[in-house]
Amino acid sequence: MADCTAANTLLDQLRTADLVHGDKGYDTNAVRQKIEATGAAPNIPPKANRRWKNCFSPYLYRSRNAIERMFGRLKDFRRIATRYDRLAVNFLAAVHIAAIVSYWL
C-alpha cells in the first residue's frame, strides 16, 4: 500500500497538532489539504519531480529522526517486526516490553 493512500486513515486518527511531519511519500496535494483542514501545518519535503515546491523547514524536520530511530530499534525485536501476536493487546504488550528493554540498553 502506498504511503499517500494510507494517510487518510492515519490523519483521521490525528487529534490536535500544530505541525505534521511526513516523508516524501506523503507529498501529495490531497494529503496536504487534509492536514491543513485539521488546522495543522504540513512539513513534508517536496518530491524531486514536483513543479511547485511547498514551504518546508529542514530544521523542524530533524526532530523526526528520533522517531525513525525508535521504530528501527523496535524492529530489531523479531516478535515486533513479524507481528506474531494475533491479538492487538498482546502485540501492544510486546511493544511495551521491547521499548523498556531498548530504554535500558
GROMACS .gro file of N, CA and C in nm:
model
  315
    1MET      N    1   0.084  -0.116   0.000
    1MET     CA    2   0.000   0.000   0.000
    1MET      C    3   0.090   0.124   0.000
    2ALA      N    4   0.061   0.216  -0.082
    2ALA     CA    5   0.139   0.339  -0.090
    2ALA      C    6   0.115   0.425   0.033
    3ASP      N    7   0.216   0.504   0.069
    3ASP     CA    8   0.204   0.590   0.186
    3ASP      C    9   0.090   0.689   0.172
    4CYS      N   10   0.075   0.746   0.055
    4CYS     CA   11  -0.025   0.852   0.039
    4CYS      C   12  -0.168   0.798   0.049
    5THR      N   13  -0.191   0.668   0.019
    5THR     CA   14  -0.325   0.613   0.035
    5THR      C   15  -0.353   0.577   0.181
    6ALA      N   16  -0.250   0.544   0.257
    6ALA     CA   17  -0.269   0.514   0.399
    6ALA      C   18  -0.281   0.640   0.483
    7ALA      N   19  -0.249   0.753   0.426
    7ALA     CA   20  -0.251   0.879   0.501
    7ALA      C   21  -0.391   0.916   0.548
    8ASN      N   22  -0.494   0.886   0.469
    8ASN     CA   23  -0.630   0.920   0.510
    8ASN      C   24  -0.666   0.854   0.642
    9THR      N   25  -0.634   0.726   0.655
    9THR     CA   26  -0.663   0.654   0.778
    9THR      C   27  -0.586   0.712   0.896
   10LEU      N   28  -0.459   0.744   0.872
   10LEU     CA   29  -0.376   0.799   0.979
   10LEU      C   30  -0.423   0.939   1.020
   11LEU      N   31  -0.456   1.021   0.923
   11LEU     CA   32  -0.497   1.158   0.954
   11LEU      C   33  -0.635   1.165   1.019
   12ASP      N   34  -0.719   1.064   0.996
   12ASP     CA   35  -0.848   1.060   1.064
   12ASP      C   36  -0.832   1.039   1.214
   13GLN      N   37  -0.722   0.974   1.254
   13GLN     CA   38  -0.696   0.947   1.395
   13GLN      C   39  -0.615   1.057   1.461
   14LEU      N   40  -0.576   1.158   1.386
   14LEU     CA   41  -0.498   1.269   1.438
   14LEU      C   42  -0.584   1.355   1.529
   15ARG      N   43  -0.536   1.379   1.648
   15ARG     CA   44  -0.613   1.462   1.741
   15ARG      C   45  -0.587   1.608   1.712
   16THR      N   46  -0.508   1.674   1.789
   16THR     CA   47  -0.475   1.812   1.762
   16THR      C   48  -0.324   1.824   1.747
   17ALA      N   49  -0.282   1.899   1.649
   17ALA     CA   50  -0.140   1.919   1.624
   17ALA      C   51  -0.121   2.053   1.557
   18ASP      N   52  -0.008   2.114   1.582
   18ASP     CA   53   0.026   2.238   1.515
   18ASP      C   54   0.106   2.212   1.388
   19LEU      N   55   0.185   2.103   1.391
   19LEU     CA   56   0.274   2.072   1.280
   19LEU      C   57   0.272   1.921   1.257
   20VAL      N   58   0.262   1.880   1.133
   20VAL     CA   59   0.262   1.737   1.099
   20VAL      C   60   0.381   1.711   1.007
   21HIS      N   61   0.471   1.623   1.052
   21HIS     CA   62   0.587   1.584   0.971
   21HIS      C   63   0.550   1.462   0.887
   22GLY      N   64   0.610   1.453   0.771
   22GLY     CA   65   0.591   1.336   0.686
   22GLY      C   66   0.707   1.326   0.589
   23ASP      N   67   0.731   1.207   0.538
   23ASP     CA   68   0.839   1.193   0.441
   23ASP      C   69   0.786   1.217   0.300
   24LYS      N   70   0.873   1.201   0.202
   24LYS     CA   71   0.838   1.234   0.064
   24LYS      C   72   0.724   1.150   0.010
   25GLY      N   73   0.698   1.036   0.069
   25GLY     CA   74   0.588   0.951   0.025
   25GLY      C   75   0.452   1.015   0.048
   26TYR      N   76   0.445   1.110   0.139
   26TYR     CA   77   0.319   1.178   0.170
   26TYR      C   78   0.305   1.312   0.098
   27ASP      N   79   0.392   1.340   0.003
   27ASP     CA   80   0.389   1.469  -0.067
   27ASP      C   81   0.289   1.466  -0.181
   28THR      N   82   0.161   1.477  -0.146
   28THR     CA   83   0.055   1.490  -0.246
   28THR      C   84  -0.034   1.607  -0.205
   29ASN      N   85  -0.103   1.664  -0.300
   29ASN     CA   86  -0.191   1.776  -0.270
   29ASN      C   87  -0.305   1.736  -0.177
   30ALA      N   88  -0.358   1.614  -0.196
   30ALA     CA   89  -0.469   1.568  -0.112
   30ALA      C   90  -0.428   1.556   0.034
   31VAL      N   91  -0.310   1.502   0.058
   31VAL     CA   92  -0.262   1.486   0.195
   31VAL      C   93  -0.238   1.622   0.258
   32ARG      N   94  -0.177   1.712   0.183
   32ARG     CA   95  -0.151   1.847   0.236
   32ARG      C   96  -0.282   1.919   0.269
   33GLN      N   97  -0.381   1.906   0.184
   33GLN     CA   98  -0.510   1.972   0.209
   33GLN      C   99  -0.579   1.913   0.331
   34LYS      N  100  -0.568   1.782   0.349
   34LYS     CA  101  -0.632   1.719   0.465
   34LYS      C  102  -0.564   1.763   0.595
   35ILE      N  103  -0.433   1.777   0.592
   35ILE     CA  104  -0.361   1.824   0.711
   35ILE      C  105  -0.400   1.967   0.742
   36GLU      N  106  -0.407   2.052   0.639
   36GLU     CA  107  -0.444   2.192   0.661
   36GLU      C  108  -0.589   2.205   0.707
   37ALA      N  109  -0.676   2.111   0.666
   37ALA     CA  110  -0.816   2.115   0.709
   37ALA      C  111  -0.829   2.089   0.859
   38THR      N  112  -0.734   2.016   0.917
   38THR     CA  113  -0.738   1.991   1.062
   38THR      C  114  -0.682   2.107   1.141
   39GLY      N  115  -0.625   2.206   1.073
   39GLY     CA  116  -0.569   2.322   1.141
   39GLY      C  117  -0.421   2.312   1.167
   40ALA      N  118  -0.357   2.211   1.114
   40ALA     CA  119  -0.213   2.193   1.132
   40ALA      C  120  -0.139   2.235   1.005
   41ALA      N  121  -0.011   2.255   1.019
   41ALA     CA  122   0.073   2.291   0.905
   41ALA      C  123   0.154   2.169   0.863
   42PRO      N  124   0.153   2.132   0.736
   42PRO     CA  125   0.233   2.017   0.691
   42PRO      C  126   0.379   2.056   0.672
   43ASN      N  127   0.470   1.974   0.721
   43ASN     CA  128   0.613   1.992   0.699
   43ASN      C  129   0.664   1.867   0.629
   44ILE      N  130   0.645   1.863   0.499
   44ILE     CA  131   0.677   1.747   0.417
   44ILE      C  132   0.774   1.790   0.309
   45PRO      N  133   0.890   1.724   0.298
   45PRO     CA  134   0.983   1.764   0.192
   45PRO      C  135   0.924   1.736   0.055
   46PRO      N  136   0.943   1.828  -0.040
   46PRO     CA  137   0.885   1.807  -0.174
   46PRO      C  138   0.959   1.700  -0.251
   47LYS      N  139   0.884   1.627  -0.333
   47LYS     CA  140   0.946   1.529  -0.421
   47LYS      C  141   1.032   1.602  -0.524
   48ALA      N  142   1.128   1.531  -0.580
   48ALA     CA  143   1.219   1.592  -0.677
   48ALA      C  144   1.147   1.633  -0.805
   49ASN      N  145   1.042   1.562  -0.842
   49ASN     CA  146   0.973   1.591  -0.968
   49ASN      C  147   0.857   1.689  -0.952
   50ARG      N  148   0.840   1.748  -0.835
   50ARG     CA  149   0.731   1.842  -0.812
   50ARG      C  150   0.765   1.978  -0.873
   51ARG      N  151   0.673   2.034  -0.948
   51ARG     CA  152   0.698   2.165  -1.011
   51ARG      C  153   0.694   2.277  -0.909
   52TRP      N  154   0.587   2.280  -0.828
   52TRP     CA  155   0.574   2.385  -0.727
   52TRP      C  156   0.624   2.330  -0.595
   53LYS      N  157   0.731   2.389  -0.544
   53LYS     CA  158   0.790   2.343  -0.418
   53LYS      C  159   0.718   2.411  -0.301
   54ASN      N  160   0.666   2.330  -0.213
   54ASN     CA  161   0.593   2.381  -0.096
   54ASN      C  162   0.689   2.431   0.010
   55CYS      N  163   0.637   2.503   0.105
   55CYS     CA  164   0.716   2.552   0.218
   55CYS      C  165   0.760   2.432   0.302
   56PHE      N  166   0.889   2.425   0.332
   56PHE     CA  167   0.945   2.313   0.405
   56PHE      C  168   1.058   2.363   0.493
   57SER      N  169   1.062   2.320   0.618
   57SER     CA  170   1.167   2.360   0.711
   57SER      C  171   1.253   2.239   0.747
   58PRO      N  172   1.377   2.232   0.695
   58PRO     CA  173   1.465   2.121   0.731
   58PRO      C  174   1.501   2.120   0.879
   59TYR      N  175   1.505   2.238   0.941
   59TYR     CA  176   1.538   2.245   1.083
   59TYR      C  177   1.433   2.173   1.168
   60LEU      N  178   1.305   2.197   1.140
   60LEU     CA  179   1.199   2.130   1.215
   60LEU      C  180   1.190   1.982   1.181
   61TYR      N  181   1.229   1.947   1.060
   61TYR     CA  182   1.221   1.808   1.013
   61TYR      C  183   1.321   1.717   1.084
   62ARG      N  184   1.426   1.774   1.140
   62ARG     CA  185   1.530   1.694   1.207
   62ARG      C  186   1.477   1.618   1.327
   63SER      N  187   1.377   1.671   1.395
   63SER     CA  188   1.323   1.603   1.514
   63SER      C  189   1.256   1.471   1.477
   64ARG      N  190   1.218   1.456   1.351
   64ARG     CA  191   1.155   1.334   1.304
   64ARG      C  192   1.252   1.216   1.307
   65ASN      N  193   1.381   1.244   1.303
   65ASN     CA  194   1.483   1.140   1.302
   65ASN      C  195   1.477   1.054   1.429
   66ALA      N  196   1.449   1.113   1.542
   66ALA     CA  197   1.440   1.038   1.668
   66ALA      C  198   1.328   0.935   1.661
   67ILE      N  199   1.217   0.969   1.598
   67ILE     CA  200   1.105   0.877   1.585
   67ILE      C  201   1.143   0.761   1.493
   68GLU      N  202   1.212   0.791   1.382
   68GLU     CA  203   1.254   0.686   1.290
   68GLU      C  204   1.352   0.590   1.357
   69ARG      N  205   1.443   0.643   1.439
   69ARG     CA  206   1.538   0.555   1.510
   69ARG      C  207   1.466   0.467   1.610
   70MET      N  208   1.361   0.519   1.676
   70MET     CA  209   1.285   0.439   1.771
   70MET      C  210   1.217   0.322   1.702
   71PHE      N  211   1.155   0.348   1.585
   71PHE     CA  212   1.092   0.239   1.512
   71PHE      C  213   1.196   0.138   1.464
   72GLY      N  214   1.314   0.184   1.427
   72GLY     CA  215   1.421   0.093   1.387
   72GLY      C  216   1.464   0.002   1.502
   73ARG      N  217   1.473   0.059   1.623
   73ARG     CA  218   1.509  -0.023   1.739
   73ARG      C  219   1.401  -0.125   1.771
   74LEU      N  220   1.275  -0.085   1.759
   74LEU     CA  221   1.167  -0.180   1.786
   74LEU      C  222   1.165  -0.293   1.685
   75LYS      N  223   1.200  -0.264   1.560
   75LYS     CA  224   1.201  -0.368   1.458
   75LYS      C  225   1.317  -0.466   1.474
   76ASP      N  226   1.414  -0.435   1.562
   76ASP     CA  227   1.520  -0.530   1.592
   76ASP      C  228   1.465  -0.652   1.666
   77PHE      N  229   1.353  -0.635   1.732
   77PHE     CA  230   1.289  -0.746   1.802
   77PHE      C  231   1.204  -0.824   1.702
   78ARG      N  232   1.236  -0.949   1.684
   78ARG     CA  233   1.173  -1.031   1.581
   78ARG      C  234   1.022  -1.039   1.600
   79ARG      N  235   0.979  -1.048   1.723
   79ARG     CA  236   0.836  -1.061   1.751
   79ARG      C  237   0.759  -0.936   1.705
   80ILE      N  238   0.822  -0.822   1.715
   80ILE     CA  239   0.758  -0.697   1.672
   80ILE      C  240   0.760  -0.686   1.520
   81ALA      N  241   0.876  -0.715   1.460
   81ALA     CA  242   0.893  -0.697   1.316
   81ALA      C  243   0.802  -0.789   1.235
   82THR      N  244   0.779  -0.911   1.284
   82THR     CA  245   0.699  -1.008   1.209
   82THR      C  246   0.555  -1.016   1.259
   83ARG      N  247   0.527  -0.951   1.369
   83ARG     CA  248   0.393  -0.948   1.429
   83ARG      C  249   0.334  -1.089   1.446
   84TYR      N  250   0.396  -1.162   1.537
   84TYR     CA  251   0.350  -1.298   1.566
   84TYR      C  252   0.216  -1.300   1.638
   85ASP      N  253   0.190  -1.199   1.718
   85ASP     CA  254   0.069  -1.198   1.801
   85ASP      C  255  -0.055  -1.172   1.718
   86ARG      N  256  -0.159  -1.249   1.748
   86ARG     CA  257  -0.285  -1.231   1.676
   86ARG      C  258  -0.370  -1.120   1.736
   87LEU      N  259  -0.362  -1.104   1.866
   87LEU     CA  260  -0.442  -1.002   1.933
   87LEU      C  261  -0.364  -0.871   1.946
   88ALA      N  262  -0.433  -0.762   1.926
   88ALA     CA  263  -0.369  -0.631   1.935
   88ALA      C  264  -0.317  -0.603   2.076
   89VAL      N  265  -0.386  -0.654   2.176
   89VAL     CA  266  -0.345  -0.633   2.315
   89VAL      C  267  -0.210  -0.699   2.341
   90ASN      N  268  -0.193  -0.821   2.291
   90ASN     CA  269  -0.067  -0.892   2.309
   90ASN      C  270   0.046  -0.824   2.231
   91PHE      N  271   0.016  -0.776   2.112
   91PHE     CA  272   0.117  -0.707   2.032
   91PHE      C  273   0.161  -0.578   2.102
   92LEU      N  274   0.065  -0.503   2.156
   92LEU     CA  275   0.099  -0.380   2.227
   92LEU      C  276   0.183  -0.410   2.351
   93ALA      N  277   0.153  -0.520   2.420
   93ALA     CA  278   0.233  -0.559   2.536
   93ALA      C  279   0.376  -0.590   2.494
   94ALA      N  280   0.393  -0.658   2.380
   94ALA     CA  281   0.527  -0.689   2.329
   94ALA      C  282   0.602  -0.561   2.291
   95VAL      N  283   0.531  -0.465   2.235
   95VAL     CA  284   0.593  -0.336   2.201
   95VAL      C  285   0.638  -0.265   2.328
   96HIS      N  286   0.557  -0.269   2.432
   96HIS     CA  287   0.593  -0.206   2.559
   96HIS      C  288   0.718  -0.272   2.617
   97ILE      N  289   0.725  -0.402   2.616
   97ILE     CA  290   0.841  -0.474   2.669
   97ILE      C  291   0.965  -0.440   2.588
   98ALA      N  292   0.953  -0.438   2.456
   98ALA     CA  293   1.065  -0.404   2.370
   98ALA      C  294   1.112  -0.261   2.394
   99ALA      N  295   1.019  -0.170   2.417
   99ALA     CA  296   1.055  -0.031   2.443
   99ALA      C  297   1.129  -0.019   2.576
  100ILE      N  298   1.086  -0.093   2.676
  100ILE     CA  299   1.153  -0.090   2.807
  100ILE      C  300   1.294  -0.145   2.795
  101VAL      N  301   1.309  -0.257   2.725
  101VAL     CA  302   1.442  -0.317   2.707
  101VAL      C  303   1.532  -0.222   2.628
  102SER      N  304   1.479  -0.158   2.525
  102SER     CA  305   1.559  -0.063   2.447
  102SER      C  306   1.601   0.057   2.530
  103TYR      N  307   1.514   0.098   2.621
  103TYR     CA  308   1.545   0.212   2.707
  103TYR      C  309   1.659   0.178   2.802
  104TRP      N  310   1.662   0.056   2.852
  104TRP     CA  311   1.767   0.014   2.945
  104TRP      C  312   1.902   0.001   2.876
  105LEU      N  313   1.900  -0.036   2.750
  105LEU     CA  314   2.028  -0.057   2.679
  105LEU      C  315   2.080   0.072   2.635
   0.00000   0.00000   0.00000
